[in-house]
Amino acid sequence: MDIYTIIFLALAVFIFLRLRNVLGQRTGSERPPFDRAARNTVQGADNVVPIPGKVIDQAPLAPTADVTPPTDRWKGIAEPGSALAQGLDAIAVRDSSFDPKYFLSGARSAYEMIVLAFANGDRRALRDLLSSEVFDSFETVIRDREKHEQKTETRFVSIDKAELVGAEMRDRMAQLTVRFVSQMISVTRDKTGTIVDGNPDKVADITDVWTFARDSTSRDPNWKLVGTGSAH
């Protein structure tokens, strides 16, 4: 072995020892790297659900802790101990971000959008807001109007009330039933302009009872109309 080979070997050993001191050794007990995305999600059985708002580190509850919702939790929405309050509690357990007041605000907007889209025969708008079963029912009426060359004109005067009257969890589906009290003018005309239904000069009092549903395990925050009815 010549002198140059010995020098290269010595340098290699020296460099190896320096790297070992700087980088350290893996022992199997190192903490995993911080994952910001993991801190902002909750891992469920089937999917990863984003946590709304800020993440606050808290000590976990003991397994035997009895967590009872406050009696005024749904103040102005449901009476404590009522079937409606119990249904809202069940939904809140599955979806901690659920806010009934925020939902009702959106439901009022959806109610007006759906009624007007139905009157105008706007299938595209309806498809995004209705379940497939309700869409098929609405589409049948729209198709019948088109067959008879009729057009419906609807105008809202006011939406006087939108109140929750039912809430429940069905497996993973949250369902909320809302009673809408509104005033509107509606008239249907044939191709000659002759009125076949309604009165363009009369404000009608309308009460509708609609049910909206949402998959509580879905990342999609939107609710869809799954049932319609009228109250007198």
XYZ file of C-alpha atoms in Angstrom:
232
model
C 0.000 0.000 0.000
C 1.564 3.315 -1.089
C 1.604 6.568 0.882
C -1.223 8.195 -1.168
C -3.657 5.361 -0.448
C -2.959 5.649 3.281
C -3.578 9.414 3.167
C -6.944 8.996 1.360
C -8.090 6.351 3.853
C -7.183 8.594 6.777
C -9.138 11.507 5.228
C -12.187 9.288 4.652
C -12.217 8.134 8.291
C -11.797 11.724 9.482
C -14.705 13.017 7.335
C -16.979 10.149 8.463
C -16.332 10.894 12.154
C -17.010 14.622 11.641
C -20.328 13.975 9.882
C -21.364 11.545 12.589
C -20.740 14.143 15.290
C -22.601 16.887 13.400
C -25.661 14.901 12.222
C -25.976 12.506 15.135
C -27.356 8.995 15.077
C -30.984 7.762 14.775
C -31.937 5.816 17.889
C -35.603 5.171 17.071
C -36.858 7.484 19.840
C -36.746 10.770 17.896
C -39.908 12.962 17.789
C -41.567 13.060 14.371
C -41.310 16.309 12.375
C -44.024 18.906 13.058
C -46.834 18.579 10.512
C -48.944 21.748 10.366
C -51.533 20.119 8.106
C -52.012 17.294 10.589
C -52.557 19.780 13.425
C -55.448 21.359 11.502
C -57.386 18.184 10.761
C -59.166 15.501 12.692
C -58.745 11.952 11.436
C -62.090 10.188 11.259
C -62.957 6.606 10.498
C -63.390 7.191 6.786
C -62.082 10.636 5.992
C -60.182 13.669 7.175
C -62.443 16.523 8.284
C -61.070 20.086 8.437
C -61.385 21.774 11.835
C -63.154 25.137 11.443
C -61.573 28.188 13.034
C -58.490 28.187 15.201
C -56.925 25.117 16.735
C -56.704 25.360 20.525
C -54.689 22.782 22.422
C -56.696 21.419 25.335
C -56.258 18.554 27.740
C -58.411 15.607 26.604
C -61.527 14.833 28.609
C -61.418 11.819 30.866
C -63.270 8.826 29.381
C -65.844 8.985 32.179
C -66.478 12.736 31.883
C -70.166 13.599 31.639
C -70.494 16.426 29.115
C -73.949 17.990 29.331
C -74.896 20.783 26.912
C -76.061 23.999 28.623
C -79.817 24.346 28.959
C -79.808 27.653 27.028
C -77.684 26.281 24.197
C -80.451 26.758 21.613
C -81.995 29.876 23.115
C -84.376 31.483 20.654
C -84.330 28.340 18.486
C -85.672 25.465 20.601
C -87.077 24.962 24.097
C -84.745 23.109 26.496
C -85.559 19.396 26.653
C -87.792 19.503 23.561
C -87.508 16.987 20.736
C -86.126 19.795 18.547
C -83.410 20.626 21.105
C -82.446 16.964 21.412
C -82.200 16.694 17.629
C -79.996 19.781 17.472
C -77.783 18.303 20.207
C -77.373 15.123 18.152
C -76.363 17.119 15.072
C -73.907 19.252 17.067
C -72.223 16.105 18.387
C -71.469 15.010 14.815
C -70.661 18.517 13.549
C -69.115 20.864 16.119
C -69.272 23.805 13.684
C -73.073 23.587 13.329
C -74.828 26.914 13.956
C -78.644 26.879 13.583
C -78.900 30.656 13.199
C -76.371 30.617 10.387
C -78.231 27.680 8.836
C -81.577 29.518 8.960
C -80.036 32.540 7.265
C -78.850 30.308 4.438
C -82.165 28.446 4.337
C -84.073 31.700 3.744
C -81.847 32.484 0.769
C -82.145 28.932 -0.555
C -85.946 29.036 -0.210
C -86.220 32.145 -2.361
C -83.698 30.863 -4.913
C -85.485 27.517 -5.277
C -88.966 29.028 -5.621
C -87.804 31.483 -8.281
C -85.703 28.889 -10.130
C -88.712 26.558 -10.195
C -90.940 29.315 -11.579
C -88.360 30.143 -14.260
C -87.684 26.506 -15.121
C -84.007 26.914 -14.249
C -82.968 23.264 -14.050
C -79.270 24.068 -13.617
C -79.849 26.103 -10.448
C -82.284 23.542 -9.062
C -79.924 20.600 -9.577
C -77.366 22.195 -7.233
C -79.930 22.833 -4.499
C -82.157 19.744 -4.555
C -81.740 16.057 -3.874
C -82.185 13.877 -6.962
C -85.676 12.788 -5.843
C -86.951 16.330 -5.307
C -85.313 17.505 -8.530
C -87.137 14.787 -10.488
C -90.447 15.928 -8.973
C -89.817 19.588 -9.800
C -88.540 18.738 -13.269
C -91.747 16.825 -14.048
C -93.842 19.946 -13.369
C -91.473 22.137 -15.415
C -91.650 19.714 -18.321
C -95.470 19.718 -18.158
C -95.539 23.533 -18.266
C -93.251 23.508 -21.290
C -95.416 20.910 -23.000
C -98.451 23.171 -22.627
C -96.408 26.289 -23.478
C -97.098 27.911 -20.135
C -94.940 30.310 -18.158
C -95.032 31.085 -14.449
C -94.189 34.482 -12.983
C -93.433 34.598 -9.257
C -92.417 37.555 -7.122
C -91.665 37.563 -3.421
C -93.238 40.333 -1.366
C -91.656 39.160 1.881
C -90.411 36.165 3.839
C -91.955 36.789 7.231
C -90.635 33.777 9.112
C -88.198 30.901 8.814
C -88.162 28.698 11.907
C -86.819 25.262 12.725
C -89.538 22.751 13.544
C -87.566 19.505 13.329
C -84.021 18.172 13.665
C -82.581 14.671 13.699
C -79.632 12.494 12.783
C -80.315 9.540 10.495
C -77.157 7.492 10.490
C -74.656 10.043 9.169
C -77.286 12.328 7.592
C -78.313 15.456 9.491
C -81.861 16.594 8.684
C -83.437 19.946 9.523
C -87.050 20.885 8.843
C -87.964 24.542 8.414
C -91.344 26.253 8.267
C -91.353 29.249 5.947
C -94.111 31.865 6.101
C -94.031 34.208 3.129
C -96.052 36.478 0.913
C -95.730 36.245 -2.828
C -97.487 36.982 -6.095
C -97.629 34.163 -8.631
C -99.395 33.742 -11.937
C -99.201 31.208 -14.772
C -100.048 32.196 -18.334
C -100.425 30.246 -21.556
C -98.719 31.141 -24.830
C -101.363 33.776 -25.608
C -100.882 35.495 -22.247
C -104.149 34.216 -20.825
C -104.016 33.530 -17.091
C -104.492 29.844 -16.311
C -103.580 29.990 -12.616
C -102.924 32.622 -9.964
C -103.595 36.343 -9.851
C -101.044 39.034 -10.753
C -102.798 41.527 -8.464
C -103.198 39.355 -5.382
C -100.638 38.774 -2.636
C -100.936 35.214 -1.393
C -99.953 34.035 2.086
C -97.840 30.894 1.714
C -96.636 28.461 4.380
C -94.157 25.811 3.277
C -92.506 23.100 5.369
C -89.228 21.993 3.808
C -86.616 19.501 4.970
C -82.925 19.942 4.226
C -80.219 17.297 4.668
C -76.435 17.096 4.747
C -73.949 14.254 5.089
C -72.190 15.043 8.382
C -69.047 13.182 7.254
C -68.710 15.161 4.030
C -66.388 18.118 3.507
C -69.164 19.749 1.470
C -70.851 22.267 3.841
C -73.947 22.665 1.664
C -77.409 21.386 2.566
C -79.872 20.102 -0.047
C -83.638 20.130 -0.099
C -84.891 16.558 0.395
C -88.579 17.062 1.156
C -91.333 19.627 0.613
C -94.791 20.124 2.062
C -97.364 22.793 2.797
C -99.073 23.830 6.013
C -102.394 25.583 6.366
